[in-house]
Amino acid sequence: MSRYPRNTQGYGGEPPAADWPGGANIAVQFVLNYEEGGENCLLHGDAGSEAFLSEIPGAQPWPGKRHWNMESVYEYGARAGFWRLRDLFVGRGVPLTVYGVASALARSPVQLAAMKDAGWEIASHGLKWIDYRDYDRAAEAADMAEAIRLHTEVVGEAPRGWYTGRTSINTVDLASEAGIFDYISDTYDDDLPYWREHDGRQQLIVPYSLETNDMRFSAGTFSTGEDFYLYLKDSFDMLLAEGAAGRPKMFSVGLHCRLVGRPGRAAGLARFIDYVLGHDKVWIAKRIDIARHWRARHPAPAQAPRPTTLPRDAFVARYGGVFEHSPWIAERAWELELGPAHDTAVGLHNALARMFRSASEAERLGVLTAHPDLAGKLAAANRLTPESTAEQAGAGLDSLTDAERATFTELNDAYVARFGFPFIIAVRGLGKSDILAAFRHRIRNDRATEFATACAQVERIALLRLKEMLP
């Protein structure tokens, strides 16, 4: 058995109704990352200087040394960039979420007071603006606990949201285990919030974005404020159109004081904010507002074992009859590399169907012969499986006239004599006349064609059964 932890299924092309306040077609959310004073620096007890998200091309850490230019670039964000962005957002009455590095907030009491005066949400951006990829789990958990403690001490209240940014593979699990966050944002995998299960607990995820983000200035992707404006505008227009068509989404814009806080870049941001403000049916919100709305509109799902988390015997007991009287298919499927994408009807069907398709012809013939004749002797004797009984009754095959029964008996006998297995068809949505027409058409097939057709019908029956069992 192997289980694949990544969830590539998501909402499967059928996102839930966001129902944003006021019937908005899009929820726009601005994040200001406040990291200045929390970056790698000898003064902060680190082994070297910072090298990430700055104006210095190709910057590298200076082990054991202070990097005056790098420190100065970061200081611009706190000394000048922050205030330019504060005036831009406050002047337009636009709400904002701050991802605040706890140690940076502790070193910036005046900026922190301005954030609070503006009514901005202050979420946690970790203890320090450093890379956690090589931290062991215990050390990262200790830093997270200290970040929460220091944030609460400095800000005056505990953070309700969490975003590390430079994560390890353990970050999201650790934040979930903390048990205090209304949302976590260390993912970039959707345009809507969603619930993530970890260790028996459902955690709300409000995804973030690295592409509608001013960090691309430091990467050289954006050169001018106009580049930033046009990319944000195109993204906004696309999402707004999707919302108008009935599928509203969320749009996150990531900002940094030392990057977009520069005058030429801030001008592009200002144009974008004014562009957004010029549209109706737009909800500009803090991330905590989005989280609270989602919790109210789409509360955490009830805890229930997912198919791929079931022990082998329980898995086979529940899904062993999906392919008629053929539990071996479920037994083999359980051994596959399964994951969250297989916890839906379509996903689990794919795993089961793979085992059916890869089986020998004799094994597949055994599955075909396990199916009962339509309106045959087993049905008359009430010896069908509950699934087959319901399916045949749904097509009216439990209430045949004597003439109809004679017709089915004649066709059944001729079909089995010709092919060596019973006529199989997914009867959902079909009437007696539809079934008889298919019967008369398919009995003229050659055996290879009909074997393949019958196998395809077996797979369709299995899918329909799974859709009754799973979302």
Short mmCIF file of C-alpha atoms in Angstrom, two decimals:
data_model
loop_
_atom_site.label_atom_id
_atom_site.label_comp_id
_atom_site.label_asym_id
_atom_site.label_seq_id
_atom_site.Cartn_x
_atom_site.Cartn_y
_atom_site.Cartn_z
CA MET A 1 0.00 0.00 0.00
CA SER A 2 1.16 3.53 -0.78
CA ARG A 3 -0.63 6.77 -0.08
CA TYR A 4 0.10 9.99 -2.01
CA PRO A 5 -0.37 13.01 0.26
CA ARG A 6 -0.72 15.81 -2.30
CA ASN A 7 -4.25 16.86 -3.22
CA THR A 8 -4.50 17.53 -6.95
CA GLN A 9 -8.27 17.08 -6.93
CA GLY A 10 -9.34 20.36 -5.35
CA TYR A 11 -12.89 21.28 -6.22
CA GLY A 12 -12.70 19.17 -9.37
CA GLY A 13 -13.94 21.91 -11.67
CA GLU A 14 -17.07 22.42 -9.55
CA PRO A 15 -16.20 25.14 -7.03
CA PRO A 16 -18.74 25.95 -4.34
CA ALA A 17 -20.75 29.15 -4.53
CA ALA A 18 -18.64 31.81 -2.84
CA ASP A 19 -21.69 34.01 -2.14
CA TRP A 20 -19.48 37.01 -1.43
CA PRO A 21 -21.24 39.82 0.47
CA GLY A 22 -23.39 42.08 -1.66
CA GLY A 23 -23.45 39.56 -4.48
CA ALA A 24 -19.86 40.51 -5.40
CA ASN A 25 -18.33 38.79 -8.41
CA ILE A 26 -14.85 38.86 -6.91
CA ALA A 27 -13.20 39.20 -3.49
CA VAL A 28 -10.03 41.29 -3.74
CA GLN A 29 -7.50 41.04 -0.94
CA PHE A 30 -4.28 43.03 -0.45
CA VAL A 31 -1.47 41.71 1.77
CA LEU A 32 1.42 43.81 3.02
CA ASN A 33 4.34 41.64 4.14
CA TYR A 34 6.14 43.45 6.96
CA GLU A 35 9.57 41.77 7.19
CA GLU A 36 11.97 44.66 7.70
CA GLY A 37 13.91 43.97 10.88
CA GLY A 38 13.16 40.25 10.82
CA GLU A 39 15.43 39.25 7.92
CA ASN A 40 18.70 37.31 8.19
CA CYS A 41 21.29 39.50 9.87
CA LEU A 42 24.14 39.00 12.33
CA LEU A 43 22.37 41.51 14.59
CA HIS A 44 19.43 39.09 14.75
CA GLY A 45 21.56 36.12 15.72
CA ASP A 46 21.79 34.66 12.22
CA ALA A 47 24.84 33.11 10.58
CA GLY A 48 24.97 35.58 7.71
CA SER A 49 23.26 38.35 5.80
CA GLU A 50 19.96 38.27 3.89
CA ALA A 51 19.92 37.50 0.16
CA PHE A 52 16.21 37.29 -0.67
CA LEU A 53 13.76 39.83 -2.15
CA SER A 54 15.93 42.87 -2.50
CA GLU A 55 17.18 45.35 -5.13
CA ILE A 56 20.60 43.68 -5.32
CA PRO A 57 20.87 41.42 -8.42
CA GLY A 58 22.22 37.96 -7.69
CA ALA A 59 22.63 38.69 -3.98
CA GLN A 60 24.29 35.97 -1.92
CA PRO A 61 24.47 35.59 1.87
CA TRP A 62 27.63 36.91 3.50
CA PRO A 63 28.51 34.25 6.10
CA GLY A 64 29.64 35.79 9.37
CA LYS A 65 29.37 39.36 8.07
CA ARG A 66 26.90 42.21 8.03
CA HIS A 67 25.85 43.38 4.55
CA TRP A 68 25.43 47.14 4.80
CA ASN A 69 23.76 47.54 1.40
CA MET A 70 21.27 44.74 2.07
CA GLU A 71 20.40 46.12 5.48
CA SER A 72 19.89 49.55 3.91
CA VAL A 73 17.53 48.15 1.26
CA TYR A 74 15.42 46.56 3.97
CA GLU A 75 15.51 49.73 6.04
CA TYR A 76 14.04 51.67 3.12
CA GLY A 77 10.95 49.52 3.44
CA ALA A 78 10.45 50.46 7.08
CA ARG A 79 11.59 54.09 6.87
CA ALA A 80 9.91 55.17 3.61
CA GLY A 81 8.08 52.44 1.72
CA PHE A 82 5.76 51.57 4.56
CA TRP A 83 4.53 55.13 4.97
CA ARG A 84 3.96 55.59 1.24
CA LEU A 85 1.81 52.45 1.21
CA ARG A 86 0.06 53.45 4.43
CA ASP A 87 -0.99 56.75 2.85
CA LEU A 88 -2.03 55.03 -0.38
CA PHE A 89 -4.36 52.54 1.31
CA VAL A 90 -5.68 54.74 4.12
CA GLY A 91 -6.27 57.60 1.72
CA ARG A 92 -8.48 55.41 -0.45
CA GLY A 93 -10.19 53.64 2.44
CA VAL A 94 -8.99 50.23 1.25
CA PRO A 95 -8.66 47.48 3.89
CA LEU A 96 -5.43 45.56 4.24
CA THR A 97 -3.99 42.46 5.89
CA VAL A 98 -0.45 42.64 7.22
CA TYR A 99 1.68 39.53 7.37
CA GLY A 100 3.80 40.70 10.27
CA VAL A 101 7.07 39.00 11.20
CA ALA A 102 6.93 39.05 14.99
CA SER A 103 10.53 40.16 15.54
CA ALA A 104 10.14 42.86 12.86
CA LEU A 105 6.97 44.18 14.51
CA ALA A 106 8.80 44.27 17.85
CA ARG A 107 11.48 46.48 16.25
CA SER A 108 8.90 48.78 14.57
CA PRO A 109 6.56 50.15 17.26
CA VAL A 110 5.66 53.30 15.30
CA GLN A 111 4.73 51.35 12.15
CA LEU A 112 2.79 48.88 14.27
CA ALA A 113 0.80 51.70 15.85
CA ALA A 114 0.01 53.01 12.36
CA MET A 115 -1.24 49.59 11.30
CA LYS A 116 -3.53 49.41 14.29
CA ASP A 117 -4.76 52.98 13.81
CA ALA A 118 -5.67 52.09 10.22
CA GLY A 119 -7.73 49.09 11.37
CA TRP A 120 -5.62 46.64 9.41
CA GLU A 121 -5.57 42.95 10.26
CA ILE A 122 -2.18 41.83 11.56
CA ALA A 123 -1.62 38.14 10.85
CA SER A 124 1.53 36.28 11.82
CA HIS A 125 4.38 35.95 9.34
CA GLY A 126 6.47 33.85 11.71
CA LEU A 127 9.14 34.71 14.23
CA LYS A 128 11.84 35.69 11.72
CA TRP A 129 11.97 36.19 7.94
CA ILE A 130 14.22 33.19 7.37
CA ASP A 131 14.14 29.93 5.41
CA TYR A 132 12.76 26.95 7.33
CA ARG A 133 13.42 24.28 4.70
CA ASP A 134 16.27 22.70 6.68
CA TYR A 135 14.75 23.11 10.16
CA ASP A 136 13.72 19.98 11.98
CA ARG A 137 10.11 19.76 13.09
CA ALA A 138 10.77 20.47 16.77
CA ALA A 139 12.87 23.57 16.08
CA GLU A 140 10.30 25.01 13.69
CA ALA A 141 7.50 24.30 16.16
CA ALA A 142 9.46 26.13 18.86
CA ASP A 143 9.88 29.18 16.60
CA MET A 144 6.17 29.10 15.77
CA ALA A 145 5.23 29.03 19.44
CA GLU A 146 7.59 31.94 20.15
CA ALA A 147 6.17 33.87 17.17
CA ILE A 148 2.66 33.52 18.60
CA ARG A 149 3.83 34.56 22.05
CA LEU A 150 5.79 37.58 20.82
CA HIS A 151 3.07 38.66 18.40
CA THR A 152 0.51 38.57 21.20
CA GLU A 153 2.82 40.56 23.48
CA VAL A 154 3.70 43.20 20.87
CA VAL A 155 0.37 43.58 19.07
CA GLY A 156 -1.86 43.08 22.08
CA GLU A 157 -3.78 40.10 20.71
CA ALA A 158 -3.00 36.71 19.25
CA PRO A 159 -2.83 36.34 15.47
CA ARG A 160 -5.84 34.79 13.77
CA GLY A 161 -4.03 34.04 10.51
CA TRP A 162 -0.66 32.44 9.74
CA TYR A 163 1.78 32.66 6.83
CA THR A 164 5.42 31.57 7.09
CA GLY A 165 6.36 32.05 3.44
CA ARG A 166 9.76 30.36 3.44
CA THR A 167 8.34 27.05 4.61
CA SER A 168 9.40 23.52 5.35
CA ILE A 169 7.31 20.48 4.50
CA ASN A 170 6.02 20.58 8.10
CA THR A 171 4.86 24.20 8.25
CA VAL A 172 1.17 23.87 7.40
CA ASP A 173 0.78 20.82 9.63
CA LEU A 174 2.44 22.62 12.54
CA ALA A 175 0.22 25.67 12.10
CA SER A 176 -2.84 23.41 12.01
CA GLU A 177 -1.70 21.67 15.17
CA ALA A 178 -1.40 25.02 16.94
CA GLY A 179 -5.19 25.03 16.92
CA ILE A 180 -5.61 28.81 17.17
CA PHE A 181 -5.71 30.02 13.57
CA ASP A 182 -8.89 30.95 11.75
CA TYR A 183 -6.93 30.42 8.55
CA ILE A 184 -3.52 29.42 7.19
CA SER A 185 -2.17 30.86 3.94
CA ASP A 186 0.97 28.85 3.18
CA THR A 187 -0.49 27.43 -0.03
CA TYR A 188 -0.82 28.79 -3.56
CA ASP A 189 -3.08 26.08 -4.97
CA ASP A 190 -6.55 27.57 -5.48
CA ASP A 191 -8.61 30.68 -6.15
CA LEU A 192 -10.95 29.92 -3.24
CA PRO A 193 -10.58 28.96 0.41
CA TYR A 194 -10.90 25.28 1.28
CA TRP A 195 -10.77 22.93 4.24
CA ARG A 196 -7.72 20.73 4.78
CA GLU A 197 -7.80 17.73 7.07
CA HIS A 198 -4.83 17.06 9.30
CA ASP A 199 -4.60 14.71 12.24
CA GLY A 200 -8.38 14.50 12.60
CA ARG A 201 -8.90 18.27 12.45
CA GLN A 202 -10.28 20.43 9.65
CA GLN A 203 -8.21 23.59 9.06
CA LEU A 204 -9.38 26.43 6.83
CA ILE A 205 -6.87 27.38 4.14
CA VAL A 206 -7.07 30.79 2.47
CA PRO A 207 -4.55 30.45 -0.38
CA TYR A 208 -2.07 33.18 -1.21
CA SER A 209 -0.30 34.07 -4.48
CA LEU A 210 3.32 34.42 -5.57
CA GLU A 211 2.49 35.58 -9.11
CA THR A 212 0.22 38.56 -8.40
CA ASN A 213 2.97 39.65 -6.08
CA ASP A 214 5.53 42.45 -6.18
CA MET A 215 8.28 39.92 -5.37
CA ARG A 216 8.52 39.55 -9.15
CA PHE A 217 10.27 42.92 -9.26
CA SER A 218 13.23 41.37 -7.43
CA ALA A 219 13.10 38.40 -9.81
CA GLY A 220 13.25 40.68 -12.85
CA THR A 221 9.81 39.66 -14.15
CA PHE A 222 8.38 43.13 -13.58
CA SER A 223 10.50 46.15 -14.47
CA THR A 224 8.09 49.06 -14.13
CA GLY A 225 5.01 49.99 -12.17
CA GLU A 226 3.09 49.69 -15.44
CA ASP A 227 4.15 46.01 -15.73
CA PHE A 228 2.71 45.37 -12.30
CA TYR A 229 -0.47 47.32 -13.03
CA LEU A 230 -1.17 45.54 -16.33
CA TYR A 231 -0.62 42.06 -14.91
CA LEU A 232 -2.86 42.76 -11.92
CA LYS A 233 -5.48 44.31 -14.21
CA ASP A 234 -5.53 41.30 -16.54
CA SER A 235 -5.84 38.92 -13.59
CA PHE A 236 -8.61 40.99 -12.04
CA ASP A 237 -10.52 41.24 -15.34
CA MET A 238 -10.38 37.48 -15.92
CA LEU A 239 -11.58 36.66 -12.41
CA LEU A 240 -14.25 39.34 -12.52
CA ALA A 241 -15.60 37.84 -15.76
CA GLU A 242 -15.63 34.37 -14.22
CA GLY A 243 -17.57 35.76 -11.29
CA ALA A 244 -20.08 37.48 -13.57
CA ALA A 245 -20.56 34.11 -15.30
CA GLY A 246 -21.55 32.57 -11.97
CA ARG A 247 -18.29 31.39 -10.38
CA PRO A 248 -16.87 34.14 -8.13
CA LYS A 249 -13.30 33.73 -6.94
CA MET A 250 -10.77 35.37 -4.64
CA PHE A 251 -7.88 37.54 -5.84
CA SER A 252 -4.82 38.04 -3.60
CA VAL A 253 -2.22 40.75 -4.21
CA GLY A 254 1.09 40.42 -2.33
CA LEU A 255 3.11 43.51 -1.43
CA HIS A 256 6.39 44.35 0.33
CA CYS A 257 7.34 47.72 1.79
CA ARG A 258 10.86 47.72 0.30
CA LEU A 259 9.68 46.64 -3.17
CA VAL A 260 6.39 48.22 -4.24
CA GLY A 261 7.00 50.96 -1.69
CA ARG A 262 9.39 52.55 -4.17
CA PRO A 263 7.79 55.52 -5.94
CA GLY A 264 7.76 54.21 -9.52
CA ARG A 265 6.26 50.92 -8.46
CA ALA A 266 3.79 52.43 -6.02
CA ALA A 267 2.39 54.47 -8.90
CA GLY A 268 1.42 51.25 -10.71
CA LEU A 269 -0.18 49.87 -7.55
CA ALA A 270 -2.14 53.10 -7.07
CA ARG A 271 -3.49 52.86 -10.62
CA PHE A 272 -4.60 49.30 -9.98
CA ILE A 273 -6.38 50.14 -6.73
CA ASP A 274 -8.20 53.00 -8.47
CA TYR A 275 -9.13 50.64 -11.30
CA VAL A 276 -10.63 48.16 -8.82
CA LEU A 277 -12.50 50.92 -7.02
CA GLY A 278 -14.07 51.92 -10.32
CA HIS A 279 -15.96 48.61 -10.59
CA ASP A 280 -19.22 47.46 -9.03
CA LYS A 281 -19.78 44.06 -7.44
CA VAL A 282 -16.28 43.94 -5.97
CA TRP A 283 -15.68 43.04 -2.32
CA ILE A 284 -12.33 44.36 -1.03
CA ALA A 285 -11.71 42.52 2.20
CA LYS A 286 -9.14 41.58 4.80
CA ARG A 287 -8.15 37.93 4.83
CA ILE A 288 -9.78 37.42 8.22
CA ASP A 289 -13.05 38.69 6.72
CA ILE A 290 -12.79 36.17 3.90
CA ALA A 291 -12.04 33.40 6.41
CA ARG A 292 -15.02 34.30 8.58
CA HIS A 293 -17.31 34.53 5.58
CA TRP A 294 -16.19 31.12 4.34
CA ARG A 295 -16.62 29.53 7.73
CA ALA A 296 -20.17 30.87 7.92
CA ARG A 297 -21.12 29.97 4.34
CA HIS A 298 -19.12 26.73 4.03
CA PRO A 299 -18.47 25.32 7.51
CA ALA A 300 -15.97 22.55 8.04
CA PRO A 301 -17.23 19.23 6.68
CA ALA A 302 -18.22 16.53 9.13
CA GLN A 303 -15.41 14.19 10.00
CA ALA A 304 -15.77 10.92 8.09
CA PRO A 305 -13.13 8.39 7.08
CA ARG A 306 -11.99 8.97 3.52
CA PRO A 307 -11.90 5.85 1.34
CA THR A 308 -8.13 5.91 0.98
CA THR A 309 -7.62 6.11 4.76
CA LEU A 310 -9.64 2.96 5.48
CA PRO A 311 -7.86 -0.23 6.57
CA ARG A 312 -7.78 -2.92 3.94
CA ASP A 313 -10.63 -5.05 5.30
CA ALA A 314 -12.91 -2.04 5.78
CA PHE A 315 -12.09 -0.75 2.30
CA VAL A 316 -12.90 -4.11 0.70
CA ALA A 317 -16.06 -4.54 2.77
CA ARG A 318 -17.36 -1.16 1.61
CA TYR A 319 -16.25 -1.15 -2.03
CA GLY A 320 -15.81 -4.83 -2.83
CA GLY A 321 -19.29 -5.08 -4.37
CA VAL A 322 -18.99 -2.06 -6.66
CA PHE A 323 -17.89 -4.48 -9.36
CA GLU A 324 -20.50 -7.23 -9.06
CA HIS A 325 -19.37 -10.09 -6.77
CA SER A 326 -15.70 -9.22 -7.44
CA PRO A 327 -14.04 -8.08 -4.19
CA TRP A 328 -10.61 -8.90 -5.63
CA ILE A 329 -10.77 -5.64 -7.60
CA ALA A 330 -11.06 -3.60 -4.39
CA GLU A 331 -8.33 -5.71 -2.78
CA ARG A 332 -5.91 -4.85 -5.58
CA ALA A 333 -6.96 -1.21 -5.76
CA TRP A 334 -6.22 -0.76 -2.05
CA GLU A 335 -2.59 -1.62 -2.78
CA LEU A 336 -2.21 1.23 -5.30
CA GLU A 337 -0.65 4.64 -4.69
CA LEU A 338 -3.88 6.35 -3.67
CA GLY A 339 -4.41 9.85 -2.33
CA PRO A 340 -6.98 12.60 -1.81
CA ALA A 341 -7.78 12.66 -5.53
CA HIS A 342 -9.16 9.11 -5.14
CA ASP A 343 -11.56 10.01 -2.33
CA THR A 344 -14.35 10.96 -4.72
CA ALA A 345 -16.57 8.77 -6.85
CA VAL A 346 -14.63 9.59 -10.02
CA GLY A 347 -11.26 9.17 -8.34
CA LEU A 348 -12.02 5.88 -6.62
CA HIS A 349 -13.66 4.58 -9.79
CA ASN A 350 -10.44 5.24 -11.67
CA ALA A 351 -8.47 3.14 -9.18
CA LEU A 352 -10.95 0.26 -9.27
CA ALA A 353 -11.30 0.39 -13.06
CA ARG A 354 -7.52 0.23 -13.45
CA MET A 355 -7.50 -3.10 -11.63
CA PHE A 356 -10.36 -4.39 -13.75
CA ARG A 357 -8.68 -3.30 -16.99
CA SER A 358 -5.30 -4.76 -16.04
CA ALA A 359 -6.80 -8.11 -15.05
CA SER A 360 -6.55 -11.13 -17.31
CA GLU A 361 -9.29 -11.79 -19.83
CA ALA A 362 -10.40 -14.76 -17.76
CA GLU A 363 -10.72 -12.58 -14.67
CA ARG A 364 -12.69 -9.95 -16.54
CA LEU A 365 -14.92 -12.67 -17.98
CA GLY A 366 -15.53 -13.76 -14.39
CA VAL A 367 -16.77 -10.26 -13.58
CA LEU A 368 -19.09 -10.32 -16.58
CA THR A 369 -20.53 -13.71 -15.69
CA ALA A 370 -21.06 -12.54 -12.09
CA HIS A 371 -23.69 -10.11 -13.38
CA PRO A 372 -27.28 -11.40 -13.45
CA ASP A 373 -29.44 -11.62 -16.54
CA LEU A 374 -31.75 -8.66 -16.96
CA ALA A 375 -35.20 -9.66 -15.70
CA GLY A 376 -33.91 -13.22 -15.46
CA LYS A 377 -34.35 -16.10 -13.05
CA LEU A 378 -32.37 -14.53 -10.22
CA ALA A 379 -34.55 -11.47 -10.32
CA ALA A 380 -37.68 -13.60 -10.24
CA ALA A 381 -36.29 -15.48 -7.25
CA ASN A 382 -35.30 -12.25 -5.41
CA ARG A 383 -31.66 -13.32 -5.37
CA LEU A 384 -30.06 -10.20 -6.85
CA THR A 385 -27.68 -8.01 -4.90
CA PRO A 386 -29.36 -4.94 -3.41
CA GLU A 387 -27.58 -2.80 -6.01
CA SER A 388 -28.79 -4.88 -8.95
CA THR A 389 -32.31 -5.08 -7.50
CA ALA A 390 -32.53 -1.30 -7.25
CA GLU A 391 -31.05 -0.77 -10.70
CA GLN A 392 -33.39 -3.19 -12.46
CA ALA A 393 -36.39 -1.85 -10.56
CA GLY A 394 -35.43 1.69 -11.54
CA ALA A 395 -35.71 0.68 -15.20
CA GLY A 396 -39.07 -0.97 -14.65
CA LEU A 397 -37.70 -4.49 -15.10
CA ASP A 398 -39.45 -5.66 -11.92
CA SER A 399 -42.88 -5.08 -13.45
CA LEU A 400 -42.81 -6.78 -16.84
CA THR A 401 -45.81 -8.14 -18.61
CA ASP A 402 -45.78 -11.82 -19.50
CA ALA A 403 -45.00 -10.90 -23.12
CA GLU A 404 -42.15 -8.62 -22.11
CA ARG A 405 -40.71 -11.26 -19.81
CA ALA A 406 -40.84 -13.82 -22.61
CA THR A 407 -39.00 -11.40 -24.90
CA PHE A 408 -36.25 -10.78 -22.34
CA THR A 409 -35.92 -14.52 -21.69
CA GLU A 410 -35.54 -15.26 -25.39
CA LEU A 411 -32.95 -12.50 -25.86
CA ASN A 412 -31.04 -13.50 -22.72
CA ASP A 413 -30.77 -17.12 -23.87
CA ALA A 414 -29.66 -16.15 -27.38
CA TYR A 415 -27.12 -13.62 -26.09
CA VAL A 416 -25.49 -15.99 -23.59
CA ALA A 417 -25.36 -18.74 -26.21
CA ARG A 418 -23.59 -16.38 -28.61
CA PHE A 419 -21.11 -14.69 -26.23
CA GLY A 420 -20.81 -16.84 -23.09
CA PHE A 421 -21.76 -14.07 -20.66
CA PRO A 422 -24.99 -12.22 -19.82
CA PHE A 423 -26.14 -9.00 -21.47
CA ILE A 424 -24.93 -6.10 -19.32
CA ILE A 425 -26.05 -2.51 -19.60
CA ALA A 426 -26.09 0.42 -17.18
CA VAL A 427 -29.86 0.84 -16.96
CA ARG A 428 -29.86 4.15 -15.05
CA GLY A 429 -32.01 6.59 -16.98
CA LEU A 430 -33.16 3.98 -19.51
CA GLY A 431 -36.61 2.54 -20.05
CA LYS A 432 -37.61 -0.94 -21.17
CA SER A 433 -37.79 0.10 -24.82
CA ASP A 434 -34.28 1.62 -24.67
CA ILE A 435 -32.88 -1.55 -23.12
CA LEU A 436 -34.56 -3.81 -25.67
CA ALA A 437 -33.28 -1.67 -28.55
CA ALA A 438 -29.71 -1.91 -27.21
CA PHE A 439 -30.16 -5.65 -26.66
CA ARG A 440 -31.23 -6.25 -30.28
CA HIS A 441 -28.44 -4.04 -31.62
CA ARG A 442 -25.60 -5.49 -29.59
CA ILE A 443 -26.50 -9.14 -30.11
CA ARG A 444 -25.32 -8.65 -33.71
CA ASN A 445 -21.77 -7.69 -32.60
CA ASP A 446 -18.80 -10.01 -32.94
CA ARG A 447 -17.55 -11.41 -29.63
CA ALA A 448 -14.49 -9.16 -29.28
CA THR A 449 -16.56 -6.06 -29.82
CA GLU A 450 -19.26 -7.19 -27.44
CA PHE A 451 -16.74 -8.25 -24.78
CA ALA A 452 -15.26 -4.74 -24.87
CA THR A 453 -18.75 -3.19 -24.83
CA ALA A 454 -19.83 -5.28 -21.87
CA CYS A 455 -16.66 -4.37 -19.95
CA ALA A 456 -17.31 -0.68 -20.59
CA GLN A 457 -20.86 -1.11 -19.27
CA VAL A 458 -19.52 -2.85 -16.14
CA GLU A 459 -17.28 0.17 -15.52
CA ARG A 460 -20.21 2.55 -16.01
CA ILE A 461 -22.36 0.59 -13.56
CA ALA A 462 -19.52 0.77 -11.03
CA LEU A 463 -19.25 4.54 -11.47
CA LEU A 464 -22.97 5.02 -10.97
CA ARG A 465 -22.83 2.92 -7.82
CA LEU A 466 -19.92 4.93 -6.44
CA LYS A 467 -21.76 8.19 -7.10
CA GLU A 468 -24.47 6.90 -4.80
CA MET A 469 -21.86 6.25 -2.12
CA LEU A 470 -19.49 9.21 -2.44
CA PRO A 471 -19.63 12.90 -3.44
#
